[in-house]
């Protein structure tokens, strides 16, 4: 009997205990700035310096030595390494904490904060520092066309074909630390619910909790290691 196929979706809640703000909790990012001002193509066309400032500040925070992968990130990296069946970790997060925890079978559907993309040649370049309206592209040399390699509202998330293929095959689907409010990620559970075991891990109930077979409430650093141990014990 082959091991079940696993798809795990994570959101900002898995990085909260590493010190990174979520979006919609009290004091979250969207309570401080408006999506329309910093996270849409129109915002970038209207005021690119403001958009760069928002992402530069988040990139700078990610470089803070105090911001490290937490026990939930590490547990998912262990699951990736030890799971004998098909496995895909789809994160909505643009931080690199899953990568730094060691996750390999990982996909950033909303892009990555520590990468920049040239709007002229489309080259994607690792980028740890600030971007500005005069930054030159290391690939084509063009100046002033660099943007964060982050998917904005109104844009198509990355690698949706690969995600669809994984969802088509998955036997177990878990959503961790996401409010389940932003599509297409919010729709994944409904896509698989008729044939996969679905589990929600979150500190609170969400609007989507009713769509899951099981809900495990608590902080990710408590619930995720226990969930991973349960999955590995069952293989
Ligand atoms: N442990 C587990 N869950 C937590 C924790 C924690 N320590 N802290 C917060 N949460 C939960 C909250 O209850 C909430 O349901 O994490 C979720 C965070 O929700 P959002 O802030 O909406 O973040 P997310 O779901 O990732 O947002 C999705 O929206 O703004 C866009 O592109 C952005 O990728 C983001 C997408």
mmCIF file of C-alpha atoms and ligand atoms in Angstrom:
data_model
loop_
_atom_site.group_PDB
_atom_site.id
_atom_site.type_symbol
_atom_site.label_atom_id
_atom_site.label_comp_id
_atom_site.label_asym_id
_atom_site.label_seq_id
_atom_site.Cartn_x
_atom_site.Cartn_y
_atom_site.Cartn_z
ATOM 1 C CA UNK A 1 0.000 0.000 0.000
ATOM 2 C CA UNK A 2 1.755 3.246 -1.107
ATOM 3 C CA UNK A 3 1.989 6.017 1.498
ATOM 4 C CA UNK A 4 -0.775 8.614 1.217
ATOM 5 C CA UNK A 5 -0.092 11.709 -0.842
ATOM 6 C CA UNK A 6 0.155 14.864 1.274
ATOM 7 C CA UNK A 7 -0.476 18.535 0.458
ATOM 8 C CA UNK A 8 0.125 21.118 3.170
ATOM 9 C CA UNK A 9 -0.898 24.785 2.769
ATOM 10 C CA UNK A 10 0.568 27.399 5.106
ATOM 11 C CA UNK A 11 -0.225 31.035 5.758
ATOM 12 C CA UNK A 12 1.126 33.894 7.840
ATOM 13 C CA UNK A 13 0.056 32.260 11.114
ATOM 14 C CA UNK A 14 2.875 29.710 10.901
ATOM 15 C CA UNK A 15 5.416 32.562 10.973
ATOM 16 C CA UNK A 16 3.684 34.594 13.716
ATOM 17 C CA UNK A 17 5.687 32.955 16.520
ATOM 18 C CA UNK A 18 8.884 33.794 14.631
ATOM 19 C CA UNK A 19 7.990 37.459 15.094
ATOM 20 C CA UNK A 20 6.543 38.214 11.642
ATOM 21 C CA UNK A 21 3.183 39.999 11.657
ATOM 22 C CA UNK A 22 0.215 38.306 10.057
ATOM 23 C CA UNK A 23 -2.106 40.270 7.786
ATOM 24 C CA UNK A 24 -5.544 40.135 9.388
ATOM 25 C CA UNK A 25 -4.998 39.588 13.098
ATOM 26 C CA UNK A 26 -5.298 42.558 15.443
ATOM 27 C CA UNK A 27 -2.367 44.839 14.633
ATOM 28 C CA UNK A 28 -1.720 42.910 11.421
ATOM 29 C CA UNK A 29 -0.123 44.378 8.303
ATOM 30 C CA UNK A 30 -3.435 45.311 6.694
ATOM 31 C CA UNK A 31 -4.397 47.299 9.788
ATOM 32 C CA UNK A 32 -1.335 49.502 9.214
ATOM 33 C CA UNK A 33 -1.305 50.000 5.438
ATOM 34 C CA UNK A 34 -3.978 49.606 2.760
ATOM 35 C CA UNK A 35 -3.670 46.779 0.254
ATOM 36 C CA UNK A 36 -4.604 49.299 -2.449
ATOM 37 C CA UNK A 37 -1.552 51.422 -1.584
ATOM 38 C CA UNK A 38 1.174 48.754 -1.468
ATOM 39 C CA UNK A 39 0.031 45.373 -2.833
ATOM 40 C CA UNK A 40 -1.496 45.878 -6.286
ATOM 41 C CA UNK A 41 0.006 46.515 -9.751
ATOM 42 C CA UNK A 42 -1.908 49.823 -9.797
ATOM 43 C CA UNK A 43 -0.227 50.906 -6.534
ATOM 44 C CA UNK A 44 3.177 50.106 -8.038
ATOM 45 C CA UNK A 45 2.415 52.061 -11.214
ATOM 46 C CA UNK A 46 1.105 55.009 -9.173
ATOM 47 C CA UNK A 47 3.799 55.208 -6.476
ATOM 48 C CA UNK A 48 6.608 52.637 -6.909
ATOM 49 C CA UNK A 49 8.754 54.242 -4.200
ATOM 50 C CA UNK A 50 6.001 53.674 -1.627
ATOM 51 C CA UNK A 51 5.628 50.035 -2.652
ATOM 52 C CA UNK A 52 9.399 49.513 -2.516
ATOM 53 C CA UNK A 53 9.404 51.093 0.966
ATOM 54 C CA UNK A 54 6.786 48.607 2.216
ATOM 55 C CA UNK A 55 8.664 45.562 0.931
ATOM 56 C CA UNK A 56 12.089 46.941 1.892
ATOM 57 C CA UNK A 57 10.882 47.214 5.501
ATOM 58 C CA UNK A 58 9.570 43.618 5.448
ATOM 59 C CA UNK A 59 12.798 42.375 3.813
ATOM 60 C CA UNK A 60 14.827 44.205 6.466
ATOM 61 C CA UNK A 61 12.777 42.621 9.267
ATOM 62 C CA UNK A 62 13.329 39.183 7.739
ATOM 63 C CA UNK A 63 17.093 39.804 7.956
ATOM 64 C CA UNK A 64 16.814 40.398 11.726
ATOM 65 C CA UNK A 65 18.750 37.583 13.478
ATOM 66 C CA UNK A 66 15.851 37.350 15.956
ATOM 67 C CA UNK A 67 13.585 36.139 13.134
ATOM 68 C CA UNK A 68 14.203 32.409 12.803
ATOM 69 C CA UNK A 69 12.232 29.354 11.691
ATOM 70 C CA UNK A 70 10.132 28.063 14.599
ATOM 71 C CA UNK A 71 9.191 24.541 15.724
ATOM 72 C CA UNK A 72 6.313 24.443 13.253
ATOM 73 C CA UNK A 73 8.575 25.216 10.275
ATOM 74 C CA UNK A 74 11.081 22.648 11.506
ATOM 75 C CA UNK A 75 8.417 19.970 11.981
ATOM 76 C CA UNK A 76 7.212 20.427 8.384
ATOM 77 C CA UNK A 77 10.802 20.181 7.121
ATOM 78 C CA UNK A 78 11.186 16.896 9.039
ATOM 79 C CA UNK A 79 7.907 15.642 7.558
ATOM 80 C CA UNK A 80 9.163 16.522 4.061
ATOM 81 C CA UNK A 81 12.405 14.628 4.675
ATOM 82 C CA UNK A 82 10.752 11.525 6.157
ATOM 83 C CA UNK A 83 7.462 11.233 4.257
ATOM 84 C CA UNK A 84 7.711 8.214 1.916
ATOM 85 C CA UNK A 85 4.863 9.295 -0.381
ATOM 86 C CA UNK A 86 4.180 12.290 -2.566
ATOM 87 C CA UNK A 87 4.446 15.536 -0.602
ATOM 88 C CA UNK A 88 4.086 19.222 -1.446
ATOM 89 C CA UNK A 89 4.238 22.187 0.931
ATOM 90 C CA UNK A 90 2.452 25.136 -0.696
ATOM 91 C CA UNK A 91 3.053 28.355 1.196
ATOM 92 C CA UNK A 92 1.273 31.665 0.740
ATOM 93 C CA UNK A 93 4.082 33.247 2.739
ATOM 94 C CA UNK A 94 6.790 35.295 1.059
ATOM 95 C CA UNK A 95 9.196 34.872 3.985
ATOM 96 C CA UNK A 96 11.993 32.299 3.663
ATOM 97 C CA UNK A 97 11.439 30.511 6.976
ATOM 98 C CA UNK A 98 10.273 27.224 5.401
ATOM 99 C CA UNK A 99 13.350 27.309 3.133
ATOM 100 C CA UNK A 100 15.678 28.016 6.072
ATOM 101 C CA UNK A 101 14.035 25.237 8.119
ATOM 102 C CA UNK A 102 15.068 22.822 5.344
ATOM 103 C CA UNK A 103 11.823 22.180 3.450
ATOM 104 C CA UNK A 104 12.632 20.933 -0.078
ATOM 105 C CA UNK A 105 9.337 19.947 -1.692
ATOM 106 C CA UNK A 106 8.191 23.550 -1.244
ATOM 107 C CA UNK A 107 6.404 26.057 -3.485
ATOM 108 C CA UNK A 108 5.868 29.782 -2.826
ATOM 109 C CA UNK A 109 2.569 30.514 -4.617
ATOM 110 C CA UNK A 110 2.692 34.242 -3.700
ATOM 111 C CA UNK A 111 6.367 34.690 -4.553
ATOM 112 C CA UNK A 112 9.330 35.448 -2.299
ATOM 113 C CA UNK A 113 10.374 38.601 -0.429
ATOM 114 C CA UNK A 114 14.095 37.860 -0.919
ATOM 115 C CA UNK A 115 13.838 37.805 -4.706
ATOM 116 C CA UNK A 116 13.470 40.673 -7.206
ATOM 117 C CA UNK A 117 12.046 40.512 -10.723
ATOM 118 C CA UNK A 118 12.923 42.686 -13.716
ATOM 119 C CA UNK A 119 9.838 44.067 -15.452
ATOM 120 C CA UNK A 120 11.911 44.402 -18.614
ATOM 121 C CA UNK A 121 13.563 40.981 -19.032
ATOM 122 C CA UNK A 122 11.556 39.009 -16.420
ATOM 123 C CA UNK A 123 14.744 37.703 -14.803
ATOM 124 C CA UNK A 124 14.271 36.756 -11.118
ATOM 125 C CA UNK A 125 17.296 37.506 -8.897
ATOM 126 C CA UNK A 126 17.934 36.665 -5.219
ATOM 127 C CA UNK A 127 17.686 39.994 -3.364
ATOM 128 C CA UNK A 128 18.392 40.552 0.342
ATOM 129 C CA UNK A 129 18.697 44.354 0.362
ATOM 130 C CA UNK A 130 16.547 47.305 -0.649
ATOM 131 C CA UNK A 131 14.974 47.886 -4.049
ATOM 132 C CA UNK A 132 14.349 51.376 -5.437
ATOM 133 C CA UNK A 133 13.054 53.064 -8.561
ATOM 134 C CA UNK A 134 16.634 53.304 -9.840
ATOM 135 C CA UNK A 135 17.810 49.743 -9.118
ATOM 136 C CA UNK A 136 19.426 48.070 -12.147
ATOM 137 C CA UNK A 137 18.686 44.504 -13.244
ATOM 138 C CA UNK A 138 21.759 42.256 -12.841
ATOM 139 C CA UNK A 139 20.601 40.231 -15.873
ATOM 140 C CA UNK A 140 19.830 42.856 -18.528
ATOM 141 C CA UNK A 141 21.376 45.957 -16.960
ATOM 142 C CA UNK A 142 18.170 47.927 -17.395
ATOM 143 C CA UNK A 143 17.641 50.498 -14.610
ATOM 144 C CA UNK A 144 14.409 51.384 -12.852
ATOM 145 C CA UNK A 145 12.388 48.307 -13.754
ATOM 146 C CA UNK A 146 12.922 46.111 -10.712
ATOM 147 C CA UNK A 147 9.955 44.970 -8.559
ATOM 148 C CA UNK A 148 9.526 42.617 -5.620
ATOM 149 C CA UNK A 149 9.049 39.012 -6.817
ATOM 150 C CA UNK A 150 5.775 38.948 -4.889
ATOM 151 C CA UNK A 151 2.301 38.218 -6.295
ATOM 152 C CA UNK A 152 0.016 41.222 -5.775
ATOM 153 C CA UNK A 153 -3.764 41.261 -5.559
ATOM 154 C CA UNK A 154 -5.134 40.979 -9.075
ATOM 155 C CA UNK A 155 -2.152 38.914 -10.271
ATOM 156 C CA UNK A 156 -2.038 35.155 -10.883
ATOM 157 C CA UNK A 157 -0.301 33.095 -8.168
ATOM 158 C CA UNK A 158 2.754 31.098 -9.235
ATOM 159 C CA UNK A 159 2.901 27.426 -10.281
ATOM 160 C CA UNK A 160 -0.856 26.881 -10.191
ATOM 161 C CA UNK A 161 -0.559 23.891 -12.584
ATOM 162 C CA UNK A 162 1.823 22.152 -10.195
ATOM 163 C CA UNK A 163 -0.515 22.885 -7.281
ATOM 164 C CA UNK A 164 -3.549 21.583 -9.196
ATOM 165 C CA UNK A 165 -1.715 18.359 -10.049
ATOM 166 C CA UNK A 166 -0.779 17.820 -6.384
ATOM 167 C CA UNK A 167 -4.318 18.527 -5.196
ATOM 168 C CA UNK A 168 -5.702 16.085 -7.797
ATOM 169 C CA UNK A 169 -3.653 13.295 -6.200
ATOM 170 C CA UNK A 170 -3.728 14.211 -2.535
ATOM 171 C CA UNK A 171 -5.141 11.896 0.133
ATOM 172 C CA UNK A 172 -4.489 14.242 3.070
ATOM 173 C CA UNK A 173 -4.746 18.060 2.921
ATOM 174 C CA UNK A 174 -3.853 20.320 5.832
ATOM 175 C CA UNK A 175 -4.145 24.118 6.056
ATOM 176 C CA UNK A 176 -1.954 25.715 8.713
ATOM 177 C CA UNK A 177 -2.116 29.320 9.959
ATOM 178 C CA UNK A 178 -4.256 30.759 7.197
ATOM 179 C CA UNK A 179 -7.508 32.703 7.507
ATOM 180 C CA UNK A 180 -8.780 31.023 4.335
ATOM 181 C CA UNK A 181 -10.017 34.323 2.940
ATOM 182 C CA UNK A 182 -7.847 34.782 -0.159
ATOM 183 C CA UNK A 183 -8.432 32.756 -3.307
ATOM 184 C CA UNK A 184 -7.306 30.607 -4.968
ATOM 185 C CA UNK A 185 -5.665 29.147 -1.817
ATOM 186 C CA UNK A 186 -8.905 29.472 0.146
ATOM 187 C CA UNK A 187 -10.606 27.180 -2.368
ATOM 188 C CA UNK A 188 -8.149 24.278 -2.154
ATOM 189 C CA UNK A 189 -9.986 22.499 0.690
ATOM 190 C CA UNK A 190 -13.265 22.475 -1.247
ATOM 191 C CA UNK A 191 -11.431 21.021 -4.276
ATOM 192 C CA UNK A 192 -10.219 17.973 -2.341
ATOM 193 C CA UNK A 193 -12.870 17.583 0.397
ATOM 194 C CA UNK A 194 -14.827 14.877 -1.448
ATOM 195 C CA UNK A 195 -11.931 12.423 -1.450
ATOM 196 C CA UNK A 196 -9.155 13.578 0.903
ATOM 197 C CA UNK A 197 -8.902 13.768 4.681
ATOM 198 C CA UNK A 198 -8.786 17.501 5.473
ATOM 199 C CA UNK A 199 -7.327 19.069 8.634
ATOM 200 C CA UNK A 200 -7.195 22.723 9.688
ATOM 201 C CA UNK A 201 -4.533 23.821 12.186
ATOM 202 C CA UNK A 202 -5.119 27.332 13.490
ATOM 203 C CA UNK A 203 -5.081 29.259 16.720
ATOM 204 C CA UNK A 204 -8.775 30.060 16.189
ATOM 205 C CA UNK A 205 -11.769 28.873 14.193
ATOM 206 C CA UNK A 206 -11.872 30.448 10.731
ATOM 207 C CA UNK A 207 -14.622 31.045 8.190
ATOM 208 C CA UNK A 208 -13.417 27.848 6.535
ATOM 209 C CA UNK A 209 -13.280 25.581 9.595
ATOM 210 C CA UNK A 210 -16.643 24.029 8.710
ATOM 211 C CA UNK A 211 -15.163 22.786 5.407
ATOM 212 C CA UNK A 212 -12.567 20.579 7.146
ATOM 213 C CA UNK A 213 -12.986 17.042 8.540
ATOM 214 C CA UNK A 214 -10.874 17.962 11.565
ATOM 215 C CA UNK A 215 -9.712 21.155 13.265
ATOM 216 C CA UNK A 216 -6.774 21.323 15.645
ATOM 217 C CA UNK A 217 -6.804 24.620 17.558
ATOM 218 C CA UNK A 218 -3.744 26.046 19.224
ATOM 219 C CA UNK A 219 -0.472 27.770 18.402
ATOM 220 C CA UNK A 220 1.339 26.338 15.399
ATOM 221 C CA UNK A 221 4.455 25.564 17.440
ATOM 222 C CA UNK A 222 2.282 23.236 19.570
ATOM 223 C CA UNK A 223 -0.148 21.796 17.023
ATOM 224 C CA UNK A 224 2.156 21.270 14.024
ATOM 225 C CA UNK A 225 4.845 19.113 15.686
ATOM 226 C CA UNK A 226 2.067 16.944 17.191
ATOM 227 C CA UNK A 227 0.311 16.683 13.816
ATOM 228 C CA UNK A 228 3.581 15.685 12.119
ATOM 229 C CA UNK A 229 4.263 13.063 14.800
ATOM 230 C CA UNK A 230 0.765 11.623 14.283
ATOM 231 C CA UNK A 231 1.256 11.471 10.495
ATOM 232 C CA UNK A 232 4.666 9.800 10.748
ATOM 233 C CA UNK A 233 3.418 7.317 13.352
ATOM 234 C CA UNK A 234 0.702 6.216 10.947
ATOM 235 C CA UNK A 235 3.084 5.388 8.066
HETATM 236 N N1 LIG B 1 -0.546 29.642 15.243
HETATM 237 C C1 LIG B 1 -1.505 29.237 14.357
HETATM 238 N N2 LIG B 1 -2.296 30.093 13.663
HETATM 239 C C2 LIG B 1 -2.113 31.413 13.880
HETATM 240 C C3 LIG B 1 -1.144 31.906 14.785
HETATM 241 C C4 LIG B 1 -0.349 30.958 15.477
HETATM 242 N N3 LIG B 1 0.594 31.326 16.353
HETATM 243 N N4 LIG B 1 -1.230 33.271 14.791
HETATM 244 C C5 LIG B 1 -2.186 33.596 13.901
HETATM 245 N N5 LIG B 1 -2.725 32.487 13.361
HETATM 246 C C6 LIG B 1 -3.777 32.403 12.349
HETATM 247 C C7 LIG B 1 -4.876 33.430 12.478
HETATM 248 O O1 LIG B 1 -5.916 32.943 13.311
HETATM 249 C C8 LIG B 1 -5.344 33.575 11.019
HETATM 250 O O2 LIG B 1 -6.372 32.632 10.739
HETATM 251 O O3 LIG B 1 -3.157 32.661 11.102
HETATM 252 C C9 LIG B 1 -4.105 33.217 10.196
HETATM 253 C C10 LIG B 1 -3.474 34.420 9.507
HETATM 254 O O4 LIG B 1 -4.398 34.891 8.564
HETATM 255 P P1 LIG B 1 -3.970 36.087 7.610
HETATM 256 O O5 LIG B 1 -3.328 37.161 8.412
HETATM 257 O O6 LIG B 1 -5.171 36.414 6.773
HETATM 258 O O7 LIG B 1 -2.817 35.483 6.677
HETATM 259 P P2 LIG B 1 -2.986 34.529 5.429
HETATM 260 O O8 LIG B 1 -4.148 33.611 5.602
HETATM 261 O O9 LIG B 1 -1.659 33.927 5.184
HETATM 262 O O10 LIG B 1 -3.299 35.569 4.233
HETATM 263 C C11 LIG B 1 -3.401 35.020 2.932
HETATM 264 O O11 LIG B 1 -3.538 37.243 2.000
HETATM 265 O O12 LIG B 1 -2.795 39.387 2.196
HETATM 266 C C12 LIG B 1 -2.690 38.242 1.437
HETATM 267 O O13 LIG B 1 -0.902 37.550 0.112
HETATM 268 C C13 LIG B 1 -1.291 37.722 1.441
HETATM 269 O O14 LIG B 1 -0.524 35.444 1.547
HETATM 270 C C14 LIG B 1 -1.401 36.389 2.151
HETATM 271 C C15 LIG B 1 -2.859 36.006 1.935
#
